mmCIF file of N, CA and C in Angstrom:
data_model
loop_
_atom_site.group_PDB
_atom_site.id
_atom_site.type_symbol
_atom_site.label_atom_id
_atom_site.label_comp_id
_atom_site.label_asym_id
_atom_site.label_seq_id
_atom_site.Cartn_x
_atom_site.Cartn_y
_atom_site.Cartn_z
ATOM 1 N N MET A 280 32.573 32.232 8.718
ATOM 2 C CA MET A 280 32.779 31.624 7.429
ATOM 3 C C MET A 280 33.725 30.424 7.541
ATOM 4 N N GLU A 281 34.636 30.512 8.447
ATOM 5 C CA GLU A 281 35.597 29.438 8.637
ATOM 6 C C GLU A 281 34.907 28.164 9.136
ATOM 7 N N ASN A 282 33.898 28.300 9.971
ATOM 8 C CA ASN A 282 33.159 27.138 10.487
ATOM 9 C C ASN A 282 32.397 26.428 9.374
ATOM 10 N N ILE A 283 31.879 27.179 8.420
ATOM 11 C CA ILE A 283 31.134 26.577 7.311
ATOM 12 C C ILE A 283 32.095 25.770 6.436
ATOM 13 N N LYS A 284 33.271 26.323 6.161
ATOM 14 C CA LYS A 284 34.260 25.598 5.359
ATOM 15 C C LYS A 284 34.691 24.310 6.057
ATOM 16 N N LEU A 285 34.937 24.387 7.343
ATOM 17 C CA LEU A 285 35.330 23.202 8.107
ATOM 18 C C LEU A 285 34.208 22.163 8.112
ATOM 19 N N GLY A 286 32.975 22.624 8.260
ATOM 20 C CA GLY A 286 31.825 21.718 8.242
ATOM 21 C C GLY A 286 31.659 21.037 6.905
ATOM 22 N N LEU A 287 31.803 21.795 5.817
ATOM 23 C CA LEU A 287 31.701 21.208 4.474
ATOM 24 C C LEU A 287 32.841 20.221 4.214
ATOM 25 N N LEU A 288 34.047 20.555 4.660
ATOM 26 C CA LEU A 288 35.180 19.653 4.491
ATOM 27 C C LEU A 288 34.939 18.336 5.238
ATOM 28 N N LEU A 289 34.482 18.433 6.478
ATOM 29 C CA LEU A 289 34.191 17.225 7.250
ATOM 30 C C LEU A 289 33.077 16.400 6.596
ATOM 31 N N MET A 290 32.077 17.070 6.038
ATOM 32 C CA MET A 290 30.977 16.367 5.377
ATOM 33 C C MET A 290 31.484 15.621 4.139
ATOM 34 N N VAL A 291 32.319 16.289 3.338
ATOM 35 C CA VAL A 291 32.843 15.652 2.125
ATOM 36 C C VAL A 291 33.746 14.471 2.485
ATOM 37 N N VAL A 292 34.606 14.644 3.475
ATOM 38 C CA VAL A 292 35.484 13.547 3.892
ATOM 39 C C VAL A 292 34.662 12.378 4.431
ATOM 40 N N GLY A 293 33.671 12.659 5.209
ATOM 41 C CA GLY A 293 32.821 11.607 5.761
ATOM 42 C C GLY A 293 32.044 10.864 4.691
ATOM 43 N N MET A 294 31.463 11.614 3.737
ATOM 44 C CA MET A 294 30.707 10.968 2.662
ATOM 45 C C MET A 294 31.623 10.132 1.772
ATOM 46 N N ALA A 295 32.830 10.617 1.500
ATOM 47 C CA ALA A 295 33.776 9.857 0.683
ATOM 48 C C ALA A 295 34.194 8.579 1.400
ATOM 49 N N THR A 296 34.392 8.669 2.700
ATOM 50 C CA THR A 296 34.766 7.487 3.480
ATOM 51 C C THR A 296 33.662 6.435 3.441
ATOM 52 N N VAL A 297 32.435 6.865 3.642
ATOM 53 C CA VAL A 297 31.302 5.932 3.589
ATOM 54 C C VAL A 297 31.185 5.316 2.203
ATOM 55 N N PHE A 298 31.369 6.121 1.167
ATOM 56 C CA PHE A 298 31.285 5.624 -0.203
ATOM 57 C C PHE A 298 32.355 4.562 -0.461
ATOM 58 N N LEU A 299 33.570 4.822 -0.039
ATOM 59 C CA LEU A 299 34.651 3.859 -0.237
ATOM 60 C C LEU A 299 34.409 2.568 0.535
ATOM 61 N N ILE A 300 33.934 2.672 1.744
ATOM 62 C CA ILE A 300 33.644 1.473 2.537
ATOM 63 C C ILE A 300 32.532 0.649 1.894
ATOM 64 N N LEU A 301 31.520 1.324 1.370
ATOM 65 C CA LEU A 301 30.444 0.594 0.692
ATOM 66 C C LEU A 301 30.960 -0.095 -0.574
ATOM 67 N N LEU A 302 31.846 0.552 -1.328
ATOM 68 C CA LEU A 302 32.433 -0.096 -2.499
ATOM 69 C C LEU A 302 33.238 -1.330 -2.104
ATOM 70 N N ILE A 303 34.000 -1.216 -1.025
ATOM 71 C CA ILE A 303 34.774 -2.371 -0.552
ATOM 72 C C ILE A 303 33.845 -3.518 -0.174
ATOM 73 N N ILE A 304 32.745 -3.215 0.505
ATOM 74 C CA ILE A 304 31.790 -4.247 0.904
ATOM 75 C C ILE A 304 31.165 -4.908 -0.328
ATOM 76 N N ILE A 305 30.837 -4.110 -1.338
ATOM 77 C CA ILE A 305 30.230 -4.657 -2.555
ATOM 78 C C ILE A 305 31.185 -5.620 -3.248
ATOM 79 N N TYR A 306 32.446 -5.215 -3.415
ATOM 80 C CA TYR A 306 33.401 -6.072 -4.116
ATOM 81 C C TYR A 306 33.777 -7.312 -3.306
ATOM 82 N N ILE A 307 33.838 -7.193 -2.003
ATOM 83 C CA ILE A 307 34.079 -8.377 -1.173
ATOM 84 C C ILE A 307 32.900 -9.348 -1.298
ATOM 85 N N GLY A 308 31.682 -8.815 -1.318
ATOM 86 C CA GLY A 308 30.504 -9.669 -1.478
ATOM 87 C C GLY A 308 30.484 -10.377 -2.817
ATOM 88 N N LYS A 309 30.823 -9.637 -3.897
ATOM 89 C CA LYS A 309 30.871 -10.270 -5.219
ATOM 90 C C LYS A 309 31.936 -11.358 -5.270
ATOM 91 N N GLY A 310 33.098 -11.074 -4.676
ATOM 92 C CA GLY A 310 34.163 -12.075 -4.642
ATOM 93 C C GLY A 310 33.760 -13.306 -3.857
ATOM 94 N N LEU A 311 33.065 -13.109 -2.753
ATOM 95 C CA LEU A 311 32.603 -14.237 -1.947
ATOM 96 C C LEU A 311 31.584 -15.079 -2.715
ATOM 97 N N ILE A 312 30.696 -14.425 -3.415
ATOM 98 C CA ILE A 312 29.702 -15.151 -4.213
ATOM 99 C C ILE A 312 30.390 -15.978 -5.291
ATOM 100 N N GLU A 313 31.366 -15.390 -5.991
ATOM 101 C CA GLU A 313 32.079 -16.131 -7.027
ATOM 102 C C GLU A 313 32.859 -17.309 -6.440
ATOM 103 N N ALA A 314 33.479 -17.106 -5.279
ATOM 104 C CA ALA A 314 34.241 -18.185 -4.654
ATOM 105 C C ALA A 314 33.330 -19.331 -4.239
ATOM 106 N N VAL A 315 32.198 -19.000 -3.662
ATOM 107 C CA VAL A 315 31.264 -20.048 -3.232
ATOM 108 C C VAL A 315 30.718 -20.794 -4.442
ATOM 109 N N ASN A 316 30.386 -20.078 -5.510
ATOM 110 C CA ASN A 316 29.872 -20.748 -6.710
ATOM 111 C C ASN A 316 30.935 -21.604 -7.379
ATOM 112 N N LYS A 317 32.202 -21.225 -7.236
ATOM 113 C CA LYS A 317 33.270 -21.994 -7.866
ATOM 114 C C LYS A 317 33.592 -23.261 -7.078
ATOM 115 N N TYR A 318 33.692 -23.150 -5.760
ATOM 116 C CA TYR A 318 34.125 -24.282 -4.944
ATOM 117 C C TYR A 318 32.976 -25.116 -4.378
ATOM 118 N N ALA A 319 31.801 -24.565 -4.281
ATOM 119 C CA ALA A 319 30.645 -25.317 -3.777
ATOM 120 C C ALA A 319 29.432 -24.992 -4.637
ATOM 121 N N PRO A 320 29.390 -25.484 -5.885
ATOM 122 C CA PRO A 320 28.256 -25.162 -6.754
ATOM 123 C C PRO A 320 26.961 -25.784 -6.240
ATOM 124 N N GLU A 321 25.887 -25.152 -6.594
ATOM 125 C CA GLU A 321 24.570 -25.616 -6.163
ATOM 126 C C GLU A 321 24.232 -26.928 -6.861
ATOM 127 N N GLU A 322 23.781 -27.892 -6.084
ATOM 128 C CA GLU A 322 23.387 -29.171 -6.655
ATOM 129 C C GLU A 322 21.985 -29.048 -7.213
ATOM 130 N N ARG A 323 21.829 -29.478 -8.439
ATOM 131 C CA ARG A 323 20.516 -29.415 -9.073
ATOM 132 C C ARG A 323 19.968 -30.826 -9.191
ATOM 133 N N PRO A 324 18.947 -31.126 -8.395
ATOM 134 C CA PRO A 324 18.399 -32.484 -8.454
ATOM 135 C C PRO A 324 17.689 -32.723 -9.784
ATOM 136 N N THR A 325 17.829 -33.924 -10.279
ATOM 137 C CA THR A 325 17.144 -34.278 -11.514
ATOM 138 C C THR A 325 15.759 -34.790 -11.159
ATOM 139 N N ALA A 326 14.767 -34.114 -11.670
ATOM 140 C CA ALA A 326 13.387 -34.486 -11.394
ATOM 141 C C ALA A 326 12.987 -35.639 -12.312
ATOM 142 N N PRO A 327 12.267 -36.618 -11.767
ATOM 143 C CA PRO A 327 11.816 -37.719 -12.621
ATOM 144 C C PRO A 327 10.771 -37.217 -13.606
ATOM 145 N N LYS A 328 10.731 -37.860 -14.755
ATOM 146 C CA LYS A 328 9.738 -37.487 -15.761
ATOM 147 C C LYS A 328 8.341 -37.767 -15.235
ATOM 148 N N ARG A 329 7.500 -36.800 -15.418
ATOM 149 C CA ARG A 329 6.109 -36.959 -14.979
ATOM 150 C C ARG A 329 5.214 -37.071 -16.198
ATOM 151 N N PRO A 330 4.216 -37.900 -16.100
ATOM 152 C CA PRO A 330 3.325 -38.051 -17.259
ATOM 153 C C PRO A 330 2.521 -36.776 -17.478
ATOM 154 N N THR A 331 2.406 -36.384 -18.730
ATOM 155 C CA THR A 331 1.618 -35.190 -19.043
ATOM 156 C C THR A 331 0.394 -35.525 -19.873
ATOM 157 N N SER A 332 0.244 -36.783 -20.227
ATOM 158 C CA SER A 332 -0.919 -37.153 -21.011
ATOM 159 C C SER A 332 -2.110 -37.410 -20.091
ATOM 160 N N ALA A 333 -3.279 -37.220 -20.634
ATOM 161 C CA ALA A 333 -4.500 -37.383 -19.842
ATOM 162 C C ALA A 333 -4.760 -38.847 -19.504
ATOM 163 N N SER A 334 -4.241 -39.769 -20.293
ATOM 164 C CA SER A 334 -4.500 -41.188 -20.038
ATOM 165 C C SER A 334 -3.723 -41.700 -18.826
ATOM 166 N N ALA A 335 -2.659 -40.997 -18.425
ATOM 167 C CA ALA A 335 -1.850 -41.444 -17.298
ATOM 168 C C ALA A 335 -2.426 -40.988 -15.966
ATOM 169 N N ILE A 336 -3.446 -40.134 -15.969
ATOM 170 C CA ILE A 336 -4.048 -39.602 -14.749
ATOM 171 C C ILE A 336 -5.281 -40.434 -14.414
ATOM 172 N N PRO A 337 -5.317 -41.023 -13.223
ATOM 173 C CA PRO A 337 -6.531 -41.752 -12.851
ATOM 174 C C PRO A 337 -7.640 -40.766 -12.505
ATOM 175 N N SER A 338 -8.736 -40.870 -13.168
ATOM 176 C CA SER A 338 -9.854 -39.962 -12.929
ATOM 177 C C SER A 338 -10.897 -40.671 -12.076
ATOM 178 N N GLN A 339 -11.282 -40.057 -10.976
ATOM 179 C CA GLN A 339 -12.237 -40.661 -10.053
ATOM 180 C C GLN A 339 -13.677 -40.423 -10.508
ATOM 181 N N ALA A 340 -13.933 -39.292 -11.117
ATOM 182 C CA ALA A 340 -15.303 -38.971 -11.523
ATOM 183 C C ALA A 340 -15.478 -39.302 -13.000
ATOM 184 N N PRO A 341 -16.494 -40.098 -13.326
ATOM 185 C CA PRO A 341 -16.679 -40.463 -14.722
ATOM 186 C C PRO A 341 -17.172 -39.302 -15.573
ATOM 187 N N SER A 342 -17.634 -38.203 -14.949
ATOM 188 C CA SER A 342 -18.170 -37.085 -15.721
ATOM 189 C C SER A 342 -17.069 -36.173 -16.273
ATOM 190 N N VAL A 343 -15.815 -36.352 -15.847
ATOM 191 C CA VAL A 343 -14.717 -35.541 -16.358
ATOM 192 C C VAL A 343 -14.178 -36.231 -17.599
ATOM 193 N N GLY A 344 -14.245 -35.548 -18.733
ATOM 194 C CA GLY A 344 -13.840 -36.131 -19.998
ATOM 195 C C GLY A 344 -12.339 -36.061 -20.217
ATOM 196 N N GLY A 345 -11.896 -36.696 -21.284
ATOM 197 C CA GLY A 345 -10.478 -36.740 -21.607
ATOM 198 C C GLY A 345 -9.908 -35.379 -21.945
ATOM 199 N N SER A 346 -10.666 -34.565 -22.690
ATOM 200 C CA SER A 346 -10.154 -33.242 -23.060
ATOM 201 C C SER A 346 -10.097 -32.313 -21.844
ATOM 202 N N GLU A 347 -11.066 -32.465 -20.936
ATOM 203 C CA GLU A 347 -11.042 -31.660 -19.710
ATOM 204 C C GLU A 347 -9.868 -32.068 -18.827
ATOM 205 N N THR A 348 -9.603 -33.358 -18.735
ATOM 206 C CA THR A 348 -8.471 -33.845 -17.948
ATOM 207 C C THR A 348 -7.155 -33.335 -18.537
ATOM 208 N N ALA A 349 -7.051 -33.366 -19.860
ATOM 209 C CA ALA A 349 -5.838 -32.873 -20.512
ATOM 210 C C ALA A 349 -5.646 -31.383 -20.253
ATOM 211 N N ALA A 350 -6.740 -30.619 -20.262
ATOM 212 C CA ALA A 350 -6.659 -29.179 -20.001
ATOM 213 C C ALA A 350 -6.218 -28.912 -18.565
ATOM 214 N N ILE A 351 -6.735 -29.704 -17.626
ATOM 215 C CA ILE A 351 -6.360 -29.540 -16.213
ATOM 216 C C ILE A 351 -4.887 -29.863 -16.016
ATOM 217 N N VAL A 352 -4.436 -30.961 -16.620
ATOM 218 C CA VAL A 352 -3.032 -31.359 -16.499
ATOM 219 C C VAL A 352 -2.127 -30.291 -17.108
ATOM 220 N N ALA A 353 -2.506 -29.757 -18.257
ATOM 221 C CA ALA A 353 -1.701 -28.716 -18.906
ATOM 222 C C ALA A 353 -1.650 -27.454 -18.060
ATOM 223 N N ALA A 354 -2.788 -27.066 -17.470
ATOM 224 C CA ALA A 354 -2.822 -25.861 -16.636
ATOM 225 C C ALA A 354 -1.951 -26.021 -15.392
ATOM 226 N N VAL A 355 -2.030 -27.177 -14.759
ATOM 227 C CA VAL A 355 -1.204 -27.425 -13.568
ATOM 228 C C VAL A 355 0.271 -27.420 -13.944
ATOM 229 N N SER A 356 0.612 -27.993 -15.077
ATOM 230 C CA SER A 356 2.003 -28.023 -15.523
ATOM 231 C C SER A 356 2.527 -26.618 -15.802
ATOM 232 N N ILE A 357 1.717 -25.774 -16.404
ATOM 233 C CA ILE A 357 2.143 -24.399 -16.708
ATOM 234 C C ILE A 357 2.297 -23.583 -15.439
ATOM 235 N N VAL A 358 1.342 -23.688 -14.537
ATOM 236 C CA VAL A 358 1.368 -22.874 -13.319
ATOM 237 C C VAL A 358 2.509 -23.275 -12.400
ATOM 238 N N THR A 359 2.776 -24.577 -12.286
ATOM 239 C CA THR A 359 3.812 -25.049 -11.362
ATOM 240 C C THR A 359 5.155 -25.249 -12.045
ATOM 241 N N HIS A 360 5.290 -24.845 -13.316
ATOM 242 C CA HIS A 360 6.527 -24.980 -14.084
ATOM 243 C C HIS A 360 7.006 -26.430 -14.116
ATOM 244 N N GLY A 361 6.083 -27.359 -14.275
ATOM 245 C CA GLY A 361 6.420 -28.769 -14.410
ATOM 246 C C GLY A 361 6.666 -29.496 -13.102
ATOM 247 N N LYS A 362 6.525 -28.819 -11.959
ATOM 248 C CA LYS A 362 6.793 -29.453 -10.673
ATOM 249 C C LYS A 362 5.535 -30.048 -10.053
ATOM 250 N N GLY A 363 4.373 -29.645 -10.507
ATOM 251 C CA GLY A 363 3.124 -30.142 -9.947
ATOM 252 C C GLY A 363 2.690 -31.433 -10.603
ATOM 253 N N LYS A 364 1.890 -32.183 -9.885
ATOM 254 C CA LYS A 364 1.419 -33.466 -10.400
ATOM 255 C C LYS A 364 -0.051 -33.613 -10.037
ATOM 256 N N VAL A 365 -0.870 -33.964 -11.015
ATOM 257 C CA VAL A 365 -2.283 -34.213 -10.777
ATOM 258 C C VAL A 365 -2.433 -35.688 -10.461
ATOM 259 N N THR A 366 -2.916 -35.978 -9.260
ATOM 260 C CA THR A 366 -3.086 -37.384 -8.873
ATOM 261 C C THR A 366 -4.541 -37.813 -8.895
ATOM 262 N N ARG A 367 -5.435 -36.872 -8.675
ATOM 263 C CA ARG A 367 -6.848 -37.234 -8.649
ATOM 264 C C ARG A 367 -7.670 -36.025 -9.058
ATOM 265 N N ILE A 368 -8.698 -36.271 -9.832
ATOM 266 C CA ILE A 368 -9.612 -35.205 -10.249
ATOM 267 C C ILE A 368 -10.991 -35.563 -9.755
ATOM 268 N N GLU A 369 -11.580 -34.650 -8.968
ATOM 269 C CA GLU A 369 -12.930 -34.849 -8.455
ATOM 270 C C GLU A 369 -13.784 -33.652 -8.816
ATOM 271 N N LYS A 370 -14.990 -33.920 -9.218
ATOM 272 C CA LYS A 370 -15.922 -32.839 -9.499
ATOM 273 C C LYS A 370 -16.639 -32.466 -8.218
ATOM 274 N N ILE A 371 -16.639 -31.202 -7.908
ATOM 275 C CA ILE A 371 -17.246 -30.741 -6.651
ATOM 276 C C ILE A 371 -18.634 -30.210 -6.924
#
């Protein structure tokens, strides 16, 4: 019975030690993240305005209409969150 008590005591001490070390690592990581964000903030580049109207897109195929071009431009803008640009539309 004495061996079981000693084993349980060692298990509890070991688990508590691991738990405390993990808490220390978590708080050090949070502090490091805050320090980096405070002293070296992320630079956010300003994106140039991109045309979203259908008239600003050169269309290579005469069979693609204005409303279809506008729909394509809108879909690309939604999917790419404004980062995509339609430069040419070709009917395949």
